[in-house]
Structure formats: C-alpha cells, structure tokens
PDB file of C-alpha atoms and ligand atoms in Angstrom:
ATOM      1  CA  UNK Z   1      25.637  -3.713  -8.995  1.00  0.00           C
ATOM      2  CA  UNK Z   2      25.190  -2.128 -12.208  1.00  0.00           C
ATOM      3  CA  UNK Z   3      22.111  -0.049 -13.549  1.00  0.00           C
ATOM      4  CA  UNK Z   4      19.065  -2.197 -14.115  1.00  0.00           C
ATOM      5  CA  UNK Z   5      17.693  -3.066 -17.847  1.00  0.00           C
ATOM      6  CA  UNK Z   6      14.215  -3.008 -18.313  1.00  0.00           C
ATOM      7  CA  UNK Z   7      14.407  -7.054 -18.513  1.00  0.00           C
ATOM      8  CA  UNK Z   8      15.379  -6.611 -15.448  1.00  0.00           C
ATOM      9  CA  UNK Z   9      12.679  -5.034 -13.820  1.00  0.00           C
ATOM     10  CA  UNK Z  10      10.383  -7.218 -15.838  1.00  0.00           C
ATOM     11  CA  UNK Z  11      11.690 -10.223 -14.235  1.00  0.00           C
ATOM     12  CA  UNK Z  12      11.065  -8.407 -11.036  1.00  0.00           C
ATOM     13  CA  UNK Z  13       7.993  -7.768 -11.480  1.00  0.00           C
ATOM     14  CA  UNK Z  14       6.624 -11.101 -12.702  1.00  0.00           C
ATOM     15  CA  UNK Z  15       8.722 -12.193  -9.317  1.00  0.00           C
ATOM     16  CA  UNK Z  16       6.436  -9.804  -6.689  1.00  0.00           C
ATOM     17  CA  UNK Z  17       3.116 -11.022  -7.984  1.00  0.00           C
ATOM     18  CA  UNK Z  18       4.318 -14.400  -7.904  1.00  0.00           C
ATOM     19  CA  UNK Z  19       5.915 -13.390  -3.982  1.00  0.00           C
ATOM     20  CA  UNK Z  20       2.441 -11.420  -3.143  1.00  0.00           C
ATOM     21  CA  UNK Z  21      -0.020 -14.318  -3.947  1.00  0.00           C
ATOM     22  CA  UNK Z  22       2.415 -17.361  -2.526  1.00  0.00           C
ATOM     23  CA  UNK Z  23       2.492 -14.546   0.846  1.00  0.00           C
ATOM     24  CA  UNK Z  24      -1.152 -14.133   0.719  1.00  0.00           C
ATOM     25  CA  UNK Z  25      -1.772 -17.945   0.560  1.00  0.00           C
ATOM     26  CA  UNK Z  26       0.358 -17.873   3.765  1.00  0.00           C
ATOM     27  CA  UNK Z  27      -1.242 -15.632   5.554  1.00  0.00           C
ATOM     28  CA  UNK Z  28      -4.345 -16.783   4.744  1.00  0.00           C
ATOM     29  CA  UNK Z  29      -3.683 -20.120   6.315  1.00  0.00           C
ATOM     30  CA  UNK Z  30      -3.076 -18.101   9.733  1.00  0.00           C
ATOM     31  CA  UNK Z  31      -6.276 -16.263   8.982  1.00  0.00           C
ATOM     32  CA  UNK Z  32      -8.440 -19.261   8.967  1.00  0.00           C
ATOM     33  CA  UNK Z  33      -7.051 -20.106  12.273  1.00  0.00           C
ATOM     34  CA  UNK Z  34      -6.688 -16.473  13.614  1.00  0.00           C
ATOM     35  CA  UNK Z  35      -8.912 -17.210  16.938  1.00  0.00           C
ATOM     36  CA  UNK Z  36      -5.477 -18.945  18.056  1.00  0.00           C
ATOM     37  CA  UNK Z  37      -3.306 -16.083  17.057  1.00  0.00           C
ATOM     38  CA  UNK Z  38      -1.430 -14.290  20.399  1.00  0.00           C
ATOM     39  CA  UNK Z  39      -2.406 -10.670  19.163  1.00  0.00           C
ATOM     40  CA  UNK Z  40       0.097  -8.398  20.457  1.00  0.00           C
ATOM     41  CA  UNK Z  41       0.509  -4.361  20.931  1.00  0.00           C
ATOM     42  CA  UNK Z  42       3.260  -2.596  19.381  1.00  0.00           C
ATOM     43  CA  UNK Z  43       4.570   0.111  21.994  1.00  0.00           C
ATOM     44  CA  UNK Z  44       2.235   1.921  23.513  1.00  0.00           C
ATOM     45  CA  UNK Z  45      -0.628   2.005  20.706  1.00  0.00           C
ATOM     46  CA  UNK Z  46      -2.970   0.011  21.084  1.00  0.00           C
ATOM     47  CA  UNK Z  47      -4.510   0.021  18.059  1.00  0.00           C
ATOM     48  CA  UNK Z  48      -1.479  -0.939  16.597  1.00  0.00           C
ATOM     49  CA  UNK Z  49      -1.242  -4.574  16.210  1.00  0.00           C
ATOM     50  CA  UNK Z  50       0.428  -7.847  14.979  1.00  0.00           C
ATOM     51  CA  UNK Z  51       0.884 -11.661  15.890  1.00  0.00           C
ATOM     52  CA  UNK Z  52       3.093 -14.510  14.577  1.00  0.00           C
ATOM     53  CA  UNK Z  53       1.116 -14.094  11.156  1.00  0.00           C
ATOM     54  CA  UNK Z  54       2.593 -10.924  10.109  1.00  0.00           C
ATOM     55  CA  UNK Z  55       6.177 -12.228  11.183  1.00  0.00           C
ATOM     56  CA  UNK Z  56       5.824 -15.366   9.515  1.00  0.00           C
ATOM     57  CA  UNK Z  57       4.728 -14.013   5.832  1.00  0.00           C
ATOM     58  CA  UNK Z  58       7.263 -11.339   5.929  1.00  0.00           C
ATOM     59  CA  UNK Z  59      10.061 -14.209   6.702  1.00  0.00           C
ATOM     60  CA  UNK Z  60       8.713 -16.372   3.525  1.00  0.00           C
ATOM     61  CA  UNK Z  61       8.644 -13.037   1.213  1.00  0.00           C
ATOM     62  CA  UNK Z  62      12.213 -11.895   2.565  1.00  0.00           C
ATOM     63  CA  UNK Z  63      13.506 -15.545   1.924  1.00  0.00           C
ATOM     64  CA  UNK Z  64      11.835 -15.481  -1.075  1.00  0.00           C
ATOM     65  CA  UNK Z  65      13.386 -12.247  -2.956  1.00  0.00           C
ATOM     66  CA  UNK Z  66      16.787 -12.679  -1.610  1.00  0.00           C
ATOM     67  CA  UNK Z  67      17.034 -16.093  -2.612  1.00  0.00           C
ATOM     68  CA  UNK Z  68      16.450 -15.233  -6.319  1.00  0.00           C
ATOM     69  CA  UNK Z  69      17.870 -11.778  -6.202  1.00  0.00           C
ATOM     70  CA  UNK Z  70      20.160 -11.782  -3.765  1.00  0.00           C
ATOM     71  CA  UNK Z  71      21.895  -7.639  -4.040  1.00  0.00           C
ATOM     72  CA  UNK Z  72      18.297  -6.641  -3.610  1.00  0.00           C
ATOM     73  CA  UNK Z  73      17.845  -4.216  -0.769  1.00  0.00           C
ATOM     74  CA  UNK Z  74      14.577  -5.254   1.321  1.00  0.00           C
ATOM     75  CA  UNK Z  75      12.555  -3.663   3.641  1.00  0.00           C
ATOM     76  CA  UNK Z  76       9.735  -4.345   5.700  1.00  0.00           C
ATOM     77  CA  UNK Z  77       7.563  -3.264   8.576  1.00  0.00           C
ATOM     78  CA  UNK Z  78       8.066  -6.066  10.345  1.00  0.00           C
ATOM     79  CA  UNK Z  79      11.468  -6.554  10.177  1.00  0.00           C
ATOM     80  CA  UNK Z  80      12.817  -3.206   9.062  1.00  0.00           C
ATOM     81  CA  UNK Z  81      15.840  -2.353   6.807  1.00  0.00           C
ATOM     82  CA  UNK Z  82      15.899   0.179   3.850  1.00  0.00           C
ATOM     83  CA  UNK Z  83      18.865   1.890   2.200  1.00  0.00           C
ATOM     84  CA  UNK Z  84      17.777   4.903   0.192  1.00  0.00           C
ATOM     85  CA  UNK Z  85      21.126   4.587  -1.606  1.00  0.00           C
ATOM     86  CA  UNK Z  86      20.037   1.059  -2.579  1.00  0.00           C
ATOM     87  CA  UNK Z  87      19.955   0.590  -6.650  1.00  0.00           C
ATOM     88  CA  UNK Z  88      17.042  -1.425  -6.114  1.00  0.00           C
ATOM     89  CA  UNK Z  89      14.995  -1.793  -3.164  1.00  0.00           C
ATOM     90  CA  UNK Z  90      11.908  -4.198  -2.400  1.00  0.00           C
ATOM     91  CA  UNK Z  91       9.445  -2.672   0.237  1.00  0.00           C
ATOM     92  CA  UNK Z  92       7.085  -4.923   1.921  1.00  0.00           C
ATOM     93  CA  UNK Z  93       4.074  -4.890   4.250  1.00  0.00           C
ATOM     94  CA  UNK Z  94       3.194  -9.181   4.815  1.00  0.00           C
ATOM     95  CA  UNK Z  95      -0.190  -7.667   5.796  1.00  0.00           C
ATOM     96  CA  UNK Z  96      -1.921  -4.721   5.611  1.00  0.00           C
ATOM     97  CA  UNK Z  97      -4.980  -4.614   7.386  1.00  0.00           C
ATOM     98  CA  UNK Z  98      -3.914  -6.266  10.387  1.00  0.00           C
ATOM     99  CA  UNK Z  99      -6.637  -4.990  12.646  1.00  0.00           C
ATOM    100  CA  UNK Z 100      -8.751  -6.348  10.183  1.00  0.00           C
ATOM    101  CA  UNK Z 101      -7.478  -9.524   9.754  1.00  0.00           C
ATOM    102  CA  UNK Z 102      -7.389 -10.282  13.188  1.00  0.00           C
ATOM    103  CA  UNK Z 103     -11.086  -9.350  13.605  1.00  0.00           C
ATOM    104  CA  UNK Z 104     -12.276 -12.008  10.438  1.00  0.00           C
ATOM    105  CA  UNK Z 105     -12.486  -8.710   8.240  1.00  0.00           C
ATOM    106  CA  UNK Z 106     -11.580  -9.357   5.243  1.00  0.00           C
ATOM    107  CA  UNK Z 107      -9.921  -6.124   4.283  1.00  0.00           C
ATOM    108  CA  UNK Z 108      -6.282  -7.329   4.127  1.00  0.00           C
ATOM    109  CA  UNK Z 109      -3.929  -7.533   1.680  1.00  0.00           C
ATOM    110  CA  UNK Z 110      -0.248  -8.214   0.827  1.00  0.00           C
ATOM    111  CA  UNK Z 111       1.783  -4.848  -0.498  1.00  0.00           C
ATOM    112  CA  UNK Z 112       4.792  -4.870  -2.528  1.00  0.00           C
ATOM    113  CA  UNK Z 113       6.674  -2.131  -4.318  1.00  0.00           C
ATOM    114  CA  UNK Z 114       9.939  -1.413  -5.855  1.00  0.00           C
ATOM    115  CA  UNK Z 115      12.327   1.064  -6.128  1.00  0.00           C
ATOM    116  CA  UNK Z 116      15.048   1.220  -8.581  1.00  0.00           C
ATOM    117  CA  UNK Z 117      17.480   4.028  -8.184  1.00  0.00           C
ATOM    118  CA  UNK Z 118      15.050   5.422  -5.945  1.00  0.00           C
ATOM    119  CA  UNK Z 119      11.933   5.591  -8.442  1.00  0.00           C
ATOM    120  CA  UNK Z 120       8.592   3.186  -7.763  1.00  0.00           C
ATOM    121  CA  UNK Z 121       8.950   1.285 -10.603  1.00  0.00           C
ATOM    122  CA  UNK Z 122       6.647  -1.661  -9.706  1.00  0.00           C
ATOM    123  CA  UNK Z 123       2.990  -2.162  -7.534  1.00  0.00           C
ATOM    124  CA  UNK Z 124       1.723  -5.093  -6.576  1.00  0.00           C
ATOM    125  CA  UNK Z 125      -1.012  -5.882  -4.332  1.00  0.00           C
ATOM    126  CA  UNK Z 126      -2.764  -9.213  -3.684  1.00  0.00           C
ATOM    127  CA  UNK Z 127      -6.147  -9.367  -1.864  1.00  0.00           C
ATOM    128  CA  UNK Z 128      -6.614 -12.996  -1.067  1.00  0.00           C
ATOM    129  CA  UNK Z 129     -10.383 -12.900  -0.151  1.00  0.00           C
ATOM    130  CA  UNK Z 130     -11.198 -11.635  -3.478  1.00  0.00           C
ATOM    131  CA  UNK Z 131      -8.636 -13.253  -5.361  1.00  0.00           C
ATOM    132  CA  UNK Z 132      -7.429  -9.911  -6.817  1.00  0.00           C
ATOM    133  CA  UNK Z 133      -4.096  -9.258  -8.302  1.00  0.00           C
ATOM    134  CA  UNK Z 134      -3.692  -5.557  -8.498  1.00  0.00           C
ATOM    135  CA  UNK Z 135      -0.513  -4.925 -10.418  1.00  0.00           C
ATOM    136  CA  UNK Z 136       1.544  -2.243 -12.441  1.00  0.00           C
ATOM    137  CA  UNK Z 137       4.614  -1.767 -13.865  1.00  0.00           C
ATOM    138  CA  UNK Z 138       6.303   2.327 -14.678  1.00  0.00           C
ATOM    139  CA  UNK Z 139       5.158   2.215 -18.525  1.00  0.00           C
ATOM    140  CA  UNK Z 140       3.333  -0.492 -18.946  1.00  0.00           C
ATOM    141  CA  UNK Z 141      -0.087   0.138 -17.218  1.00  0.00           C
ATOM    142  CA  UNK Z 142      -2.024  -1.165 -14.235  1.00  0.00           C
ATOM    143  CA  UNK Z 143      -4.357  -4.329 -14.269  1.00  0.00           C
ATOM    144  CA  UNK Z 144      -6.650  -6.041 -11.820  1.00  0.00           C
ATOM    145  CA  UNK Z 145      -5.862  -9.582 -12.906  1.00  0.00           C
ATOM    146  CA  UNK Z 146      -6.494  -9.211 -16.365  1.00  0.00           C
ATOM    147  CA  UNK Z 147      -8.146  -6.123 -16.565  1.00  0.00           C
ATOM    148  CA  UNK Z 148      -6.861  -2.668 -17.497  1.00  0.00           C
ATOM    149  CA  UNK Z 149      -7.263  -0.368 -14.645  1.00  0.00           C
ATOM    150  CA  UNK Z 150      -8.505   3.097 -14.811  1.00  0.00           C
ATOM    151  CA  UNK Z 151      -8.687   6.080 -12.226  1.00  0.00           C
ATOM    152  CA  UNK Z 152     -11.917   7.371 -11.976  1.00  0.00           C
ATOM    153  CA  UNK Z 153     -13.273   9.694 -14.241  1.00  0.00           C
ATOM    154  CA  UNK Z 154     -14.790  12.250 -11.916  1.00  0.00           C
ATOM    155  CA  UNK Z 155     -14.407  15.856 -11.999  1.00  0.00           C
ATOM    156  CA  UNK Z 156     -15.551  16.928  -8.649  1.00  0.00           C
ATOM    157  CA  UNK Z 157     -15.252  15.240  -5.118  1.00  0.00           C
ATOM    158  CA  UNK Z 158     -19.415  14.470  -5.033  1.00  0.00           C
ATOM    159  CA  UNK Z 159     -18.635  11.898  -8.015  1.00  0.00           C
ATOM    160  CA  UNK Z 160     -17.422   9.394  -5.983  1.00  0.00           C
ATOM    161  CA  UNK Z 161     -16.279   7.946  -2.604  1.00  0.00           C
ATOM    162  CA  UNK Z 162     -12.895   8.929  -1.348  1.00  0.00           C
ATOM    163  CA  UNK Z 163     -10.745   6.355   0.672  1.00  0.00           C
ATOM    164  CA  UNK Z 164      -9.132   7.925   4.193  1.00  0.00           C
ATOM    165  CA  UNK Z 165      -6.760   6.809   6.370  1.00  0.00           C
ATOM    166  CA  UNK Z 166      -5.767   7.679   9.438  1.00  0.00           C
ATOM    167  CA  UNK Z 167      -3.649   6.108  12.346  1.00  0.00           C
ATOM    168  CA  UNK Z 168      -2.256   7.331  16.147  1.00  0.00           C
ATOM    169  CA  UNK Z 169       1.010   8.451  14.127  1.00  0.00           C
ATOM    170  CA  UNK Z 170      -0.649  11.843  13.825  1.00  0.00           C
ATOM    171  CA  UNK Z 171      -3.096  13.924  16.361  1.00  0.00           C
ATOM    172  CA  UNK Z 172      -6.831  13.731  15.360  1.00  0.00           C
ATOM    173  CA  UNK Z 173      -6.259  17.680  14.494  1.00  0.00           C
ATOM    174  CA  UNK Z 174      -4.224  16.682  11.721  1.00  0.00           C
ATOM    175  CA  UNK Z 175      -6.609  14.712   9.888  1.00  0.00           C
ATOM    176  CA  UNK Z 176     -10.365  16.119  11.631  1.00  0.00           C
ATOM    177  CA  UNK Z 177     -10.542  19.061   9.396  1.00  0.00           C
ATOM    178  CA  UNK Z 178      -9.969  17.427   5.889  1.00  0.00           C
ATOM    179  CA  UNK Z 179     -13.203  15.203   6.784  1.00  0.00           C
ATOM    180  CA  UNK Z 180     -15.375  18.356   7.570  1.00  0.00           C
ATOM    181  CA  UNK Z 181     -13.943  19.990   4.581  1.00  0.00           C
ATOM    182  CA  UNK Z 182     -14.591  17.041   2.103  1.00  0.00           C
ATOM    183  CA  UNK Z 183     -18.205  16.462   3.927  1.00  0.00           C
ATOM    184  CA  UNK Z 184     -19.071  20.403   3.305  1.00  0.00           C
ATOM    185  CA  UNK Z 185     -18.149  20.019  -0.414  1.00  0.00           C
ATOM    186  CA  UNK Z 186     -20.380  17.402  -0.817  1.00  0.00           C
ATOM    187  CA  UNK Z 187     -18.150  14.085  -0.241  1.00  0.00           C
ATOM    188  CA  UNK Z 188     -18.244  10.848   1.443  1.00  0.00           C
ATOM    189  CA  UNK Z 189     -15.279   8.733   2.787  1.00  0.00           C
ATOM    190  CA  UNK Z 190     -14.540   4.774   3.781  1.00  0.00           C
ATOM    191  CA  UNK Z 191     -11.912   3.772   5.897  1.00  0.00           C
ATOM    192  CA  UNK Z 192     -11.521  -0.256   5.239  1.00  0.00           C
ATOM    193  CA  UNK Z 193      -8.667  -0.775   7.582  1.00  0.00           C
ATOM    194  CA  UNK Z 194      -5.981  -1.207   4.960  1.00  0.00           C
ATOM    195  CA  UNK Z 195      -4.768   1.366   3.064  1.00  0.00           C
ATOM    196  CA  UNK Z 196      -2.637  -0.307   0.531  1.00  0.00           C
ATOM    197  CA  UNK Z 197      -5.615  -2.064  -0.822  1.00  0.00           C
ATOM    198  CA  UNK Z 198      -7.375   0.954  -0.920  1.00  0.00           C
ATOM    199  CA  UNK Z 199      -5.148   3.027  -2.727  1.00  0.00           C
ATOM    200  CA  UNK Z 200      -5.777  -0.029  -5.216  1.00  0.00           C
ATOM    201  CA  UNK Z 201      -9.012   0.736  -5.476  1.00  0.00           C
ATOM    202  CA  UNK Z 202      -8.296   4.415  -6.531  1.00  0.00           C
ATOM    203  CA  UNK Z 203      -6.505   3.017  -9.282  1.00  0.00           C
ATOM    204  CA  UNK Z 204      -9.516   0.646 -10.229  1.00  0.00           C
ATOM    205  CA  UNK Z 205     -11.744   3.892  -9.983  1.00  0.00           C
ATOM    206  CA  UNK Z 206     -13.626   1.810  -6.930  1.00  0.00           C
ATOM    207  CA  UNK Z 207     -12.680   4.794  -4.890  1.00  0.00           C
ATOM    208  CA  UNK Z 208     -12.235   8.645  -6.420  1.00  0.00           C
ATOM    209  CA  UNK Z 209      -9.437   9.158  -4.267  1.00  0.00           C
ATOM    210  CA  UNK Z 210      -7.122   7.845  -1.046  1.00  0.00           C
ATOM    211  CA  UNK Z 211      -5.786  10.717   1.740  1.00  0.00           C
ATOM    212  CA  UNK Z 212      -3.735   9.821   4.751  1.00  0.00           C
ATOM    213  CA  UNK Z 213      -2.149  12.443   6.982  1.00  0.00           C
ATOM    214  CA  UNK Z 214       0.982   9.698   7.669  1.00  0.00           C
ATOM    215  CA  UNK Z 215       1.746   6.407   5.780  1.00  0.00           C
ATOM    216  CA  UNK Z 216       4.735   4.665   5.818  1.00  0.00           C
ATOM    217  CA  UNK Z 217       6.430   3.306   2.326  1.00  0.00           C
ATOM    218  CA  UNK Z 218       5.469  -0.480   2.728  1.00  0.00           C
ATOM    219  CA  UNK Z 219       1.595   0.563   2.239  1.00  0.00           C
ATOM    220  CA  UNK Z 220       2.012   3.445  -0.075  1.00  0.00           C
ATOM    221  CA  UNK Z 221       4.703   2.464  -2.534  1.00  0.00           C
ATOM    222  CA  UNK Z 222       2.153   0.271  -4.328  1.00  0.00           C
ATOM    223  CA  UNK Z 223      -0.414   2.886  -4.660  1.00  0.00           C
ATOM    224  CA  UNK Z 224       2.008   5.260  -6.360  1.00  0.00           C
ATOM    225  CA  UNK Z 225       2.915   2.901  -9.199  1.00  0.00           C
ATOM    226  CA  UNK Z 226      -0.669   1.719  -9.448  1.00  0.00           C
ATOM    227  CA  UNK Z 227      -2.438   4.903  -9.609  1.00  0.00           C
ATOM    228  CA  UNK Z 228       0.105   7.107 -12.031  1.00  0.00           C
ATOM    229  CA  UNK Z 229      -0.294   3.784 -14.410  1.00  0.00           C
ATOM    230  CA  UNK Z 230      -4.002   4.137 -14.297  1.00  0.00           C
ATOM    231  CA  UNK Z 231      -3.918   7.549 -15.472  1.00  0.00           C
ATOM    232  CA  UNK Z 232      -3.800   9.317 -12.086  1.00  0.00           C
ATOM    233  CA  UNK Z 233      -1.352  11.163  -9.889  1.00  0.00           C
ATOM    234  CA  UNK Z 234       0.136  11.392  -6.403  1.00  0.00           C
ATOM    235  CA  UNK Z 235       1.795  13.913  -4.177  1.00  0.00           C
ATOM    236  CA  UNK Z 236       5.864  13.899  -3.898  1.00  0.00           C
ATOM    237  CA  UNK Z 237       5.715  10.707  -0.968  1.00  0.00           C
ATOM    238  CA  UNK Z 238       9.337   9.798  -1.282  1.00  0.00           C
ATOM    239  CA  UNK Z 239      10.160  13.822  -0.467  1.00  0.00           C
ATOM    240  CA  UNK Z 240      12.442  14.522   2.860  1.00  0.00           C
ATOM    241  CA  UNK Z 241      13.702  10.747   3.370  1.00  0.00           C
ATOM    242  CA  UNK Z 242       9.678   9.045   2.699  1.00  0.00           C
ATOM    243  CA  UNK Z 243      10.619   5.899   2.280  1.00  0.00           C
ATOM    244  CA  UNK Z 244      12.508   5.182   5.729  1.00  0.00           C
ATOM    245  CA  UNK Z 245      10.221   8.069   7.787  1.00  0.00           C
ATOM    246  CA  UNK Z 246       6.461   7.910   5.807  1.00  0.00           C
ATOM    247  CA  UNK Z 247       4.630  10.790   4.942  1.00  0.00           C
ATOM    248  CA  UNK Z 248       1.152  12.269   4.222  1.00  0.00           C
ATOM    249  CA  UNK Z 249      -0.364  10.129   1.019  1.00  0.00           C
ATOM    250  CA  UNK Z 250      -2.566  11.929  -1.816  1.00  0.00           C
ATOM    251  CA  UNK Z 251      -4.094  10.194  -4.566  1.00  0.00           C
ATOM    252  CA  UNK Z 252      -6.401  10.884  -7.307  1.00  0.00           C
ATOM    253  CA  UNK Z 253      -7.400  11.824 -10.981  1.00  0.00           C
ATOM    254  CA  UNK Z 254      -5.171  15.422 -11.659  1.00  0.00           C
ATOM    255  CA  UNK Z 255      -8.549  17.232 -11.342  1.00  0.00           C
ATOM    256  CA  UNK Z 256      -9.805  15.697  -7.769  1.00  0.00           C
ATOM    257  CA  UNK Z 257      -6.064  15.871  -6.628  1.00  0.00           C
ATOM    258  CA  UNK Z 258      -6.351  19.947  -6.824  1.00  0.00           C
ATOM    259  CA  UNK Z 259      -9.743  20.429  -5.258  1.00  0.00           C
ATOM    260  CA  UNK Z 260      -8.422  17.650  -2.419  1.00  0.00           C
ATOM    261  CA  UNK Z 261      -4.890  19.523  -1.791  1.00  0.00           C
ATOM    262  CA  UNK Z 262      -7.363  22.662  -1.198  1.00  0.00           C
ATOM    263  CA  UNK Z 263      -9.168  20.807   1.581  1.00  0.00           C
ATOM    264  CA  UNK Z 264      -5.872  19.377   3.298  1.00  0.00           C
ATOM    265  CA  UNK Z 265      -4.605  22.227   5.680  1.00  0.00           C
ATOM    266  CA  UNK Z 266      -1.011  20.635   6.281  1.00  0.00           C
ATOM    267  CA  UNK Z 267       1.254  21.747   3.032  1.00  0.00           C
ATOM    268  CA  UNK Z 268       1.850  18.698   1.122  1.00  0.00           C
ATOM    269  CA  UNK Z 269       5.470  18.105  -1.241  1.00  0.00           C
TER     270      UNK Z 269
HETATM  271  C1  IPD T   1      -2.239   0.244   8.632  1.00  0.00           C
HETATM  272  C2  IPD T   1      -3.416   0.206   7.687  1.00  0.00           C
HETATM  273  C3  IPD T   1      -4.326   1.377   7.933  1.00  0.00           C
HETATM  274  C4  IPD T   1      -3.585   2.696   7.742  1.00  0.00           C
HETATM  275  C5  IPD T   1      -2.355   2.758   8.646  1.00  0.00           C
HETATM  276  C6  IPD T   1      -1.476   1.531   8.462  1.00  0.00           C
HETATM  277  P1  IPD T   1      -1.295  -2.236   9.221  1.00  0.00           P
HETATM  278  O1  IPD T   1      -1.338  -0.818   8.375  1.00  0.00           O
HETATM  279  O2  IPD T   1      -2.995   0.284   6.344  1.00  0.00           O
HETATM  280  O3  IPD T   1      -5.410   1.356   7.007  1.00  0.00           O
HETATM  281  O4  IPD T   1      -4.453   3.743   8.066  1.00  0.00           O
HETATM  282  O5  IPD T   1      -1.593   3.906   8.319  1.00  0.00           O
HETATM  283  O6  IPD T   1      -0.413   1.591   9.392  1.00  0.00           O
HETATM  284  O7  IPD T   1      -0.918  -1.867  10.617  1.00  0.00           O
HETATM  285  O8  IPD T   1      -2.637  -2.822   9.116  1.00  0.00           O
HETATM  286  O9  IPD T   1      -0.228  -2.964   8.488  1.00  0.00           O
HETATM  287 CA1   CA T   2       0.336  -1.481   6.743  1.00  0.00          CA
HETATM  288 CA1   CA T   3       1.283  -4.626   8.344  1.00  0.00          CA
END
C-alpha cells in the first residue's frame, strides 16, 4: 500500500467515530442485560475479566474496518494481532472498563486509535452512558462532541484531580509510591475503572492528569492523540515495541507532566 494522504486519514477518522458509537450501541445492548453475562477470568487474574460482550463488539468493529478498508492492520485485546511494520494500523479495546461494566458501573467506554506509519494519528473514544464522543485528529484538534477540548490549565498538582491506573500487570511497589508522593504534594487521585476514558478526561481538563505504571496500546493510543490535540503532552508510549508489549502511561499539561515525572520513581521514555 502506498503512503496515506491526509484525505485519507480523514476518511478514517470520520470511519472510527462512526465504528466507536455503532460498537458502543452494541455493547450497550449486552450491558442492559449483563446479569445474564457468563463473566469469565483471564489466566490466573482475577481481576481481570471479560464475557461474550467484549468478544462480540470487537467482532462487529473488526468486521466493520476491514470491510471498508480492507489493507488495514487491526488489533485488539480481545482478539490480538498488530504489525508494527503495518502502514496503518487500527487498535481497539470493544470495552474498556470491563470490571465496571459488568458491575452496572457506568465507567466504560469504546477506544479506538490509529497509527499510520507508526504515528497516533487519530483518538476516538465513545462513552455510551453519557453520550460522549471524545475525538481528535494529529492537527486538527480534540472535541467532546462539538466542543473544543482543552487540557487543564493548572500549574501545580493541588489544581486539580489526577486520574491513576493501576492493574496486576505490575507489583503494588511499582505504583504505591507515586500515590504517597502525589498525596504529600498536595494531590488527589480517581481510579474510574477505565483508563481510556479517563485519559479523555485529561484532555477535557475533567482530570489534571492520567498515570499508569503499565497500559497496553488499545487503552492508551486514544489518550495520546487526544491529549497532545488539546494542548497537552505524553511520555514516549510507543518506545521499546509499546504498541504490541504496553508500557507505563503519562499525561498532562507540559508543566504538571514535569512535577509528575519527579514523583514517578521508575524512569519513564
Ligand atoms: C483496564 C482498565 C483499567 C486499567 C487497566 C486496563 P479493561 O482495561 O482500563 O482502568 O487500569 O490497565 O487493563 O480490562 O477494562 O479493558
Ligand atoms: Ca482496556
Ligand atoms: Ca477491554
């Protein structure tokens, strides 16, 4: 395939919203009937969850994107896949915030993101509870719907309320610390239970900030679109083969970001 135009990647990203909310509306069948969900354990975490929900969107968004662009690379958690050589690459979590969803939380979301030649080019994320569209394309901002998005404006971590992460990936040492640093310096935190939706919310300026020891690309590819198009910025994710293997996850305004990396105690990219 040859290089991409930016028409291109338009059409793409017109495509993903229309993929994210036709995924949500899915899912959100299944989660209006979750009490007869068979909830399931993936290997030996069990925290770590995912029924015929999860499986089921992620078949409708992969049939979806290969049927209109069928040299597309996909991947997604459910089903797997990913070619870092790929020219252009769609990365997909059907739903994030599956602890949540299968609780009647209504922290869920579906995550999309794009790479092109290896780049995040487009971030979509589609909370169906709150019928939010988060959405942003490399150069051409990020919008809620049809609002301009904005980081937040803060200049010190008491400003606001960071979002954390955290998951059985890593030991409790690796992400204990940062908390007790942050809560020293004056911060607070939320964990929601999705991080992809979170990390829209840092570039809504909901949320000063998102850390997460260990994500993997289908809930942070999103983020680092949205957030750089609000105004923000984001640690080196895709560094040492991110996309196929995850990595820690950083976002925030540029000054946050430096008094944050000072709190973290594991080097980040
Ligand atoms: C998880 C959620 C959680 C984050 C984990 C993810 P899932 O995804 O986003 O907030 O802390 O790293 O694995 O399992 O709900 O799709
Ligand atoms: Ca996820
Ligand atoms: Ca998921």
């Amino acid at each position: 395939m040859k290089n991409l135009t930016d028409q291109d990647i338009e059409e793409r990203y017109r495509y993903a919203c229309e993929v994210a909310v036709e995924a949500a509306n899915c899912g959100f069948k299944f989660y209006q009937q979750r009490e007869s969900l068979v909830v399931e354990h993936k290997g030996d975490d069990f925290q770590d969850v995912v029924s015929k929900a999860d499986r089921t969107v992620e078949d409708l968004t992969r049939t979806m994107i290969s049927s209109r662009f069928p040299d597309d690379d996909f991947l997604g958690e459910e089903t797997g896949g990913g070619d870092e050589s790929a020219l252009c690459t769609w990365v997909v979590d059907p739903i994030d915030g599956t602890s949540c969803f299968l609780n009647g939380l209504h922290n869920w979301c579906v995550s999309i993101g794009i790479l092109v030649a290896g780049q995040p080019v487009v971030g979509v994320v589609y909370d169906p509870n709150h019928r939010e569209l988060f959405r942003a394309c490399k150069g051409k901002g990020a919008w809620v719907n049809d609002k301009p998005m904005r980081v937040h404006p803060g200049k010190d971590v008491k400003d606001g309320v960071m979002g954390v992460g955290v998951s059985h990936r890593v030991t409790p040492e690796t992400f204990v610390p940062f908390i007790g640093n942050l809560l020293h310096k004056g911060g607070m935190f939320i964990r929601s239970g999705s991080g992809a939706l979170m990390t829209a919310w840092v570039a809504a300026g909901r949320l000063i900030g998102y850390y997460e020891p260990h994500m993997n690309a289908w809930d942070s590819l999103p983020g680092l679109v949205l957030v750089v198009e609000a105004g923000g910025v984001s640690n080196d994710f895709l560094a040492n083969h991110g996309l196929l293997q995850g990595n820690p996850l950083l976002l925030a305004n540029e000054t946050i970001f430096a008094q944050l990396s000072d709190m973290i105690t594991q080097r980040l990219e």
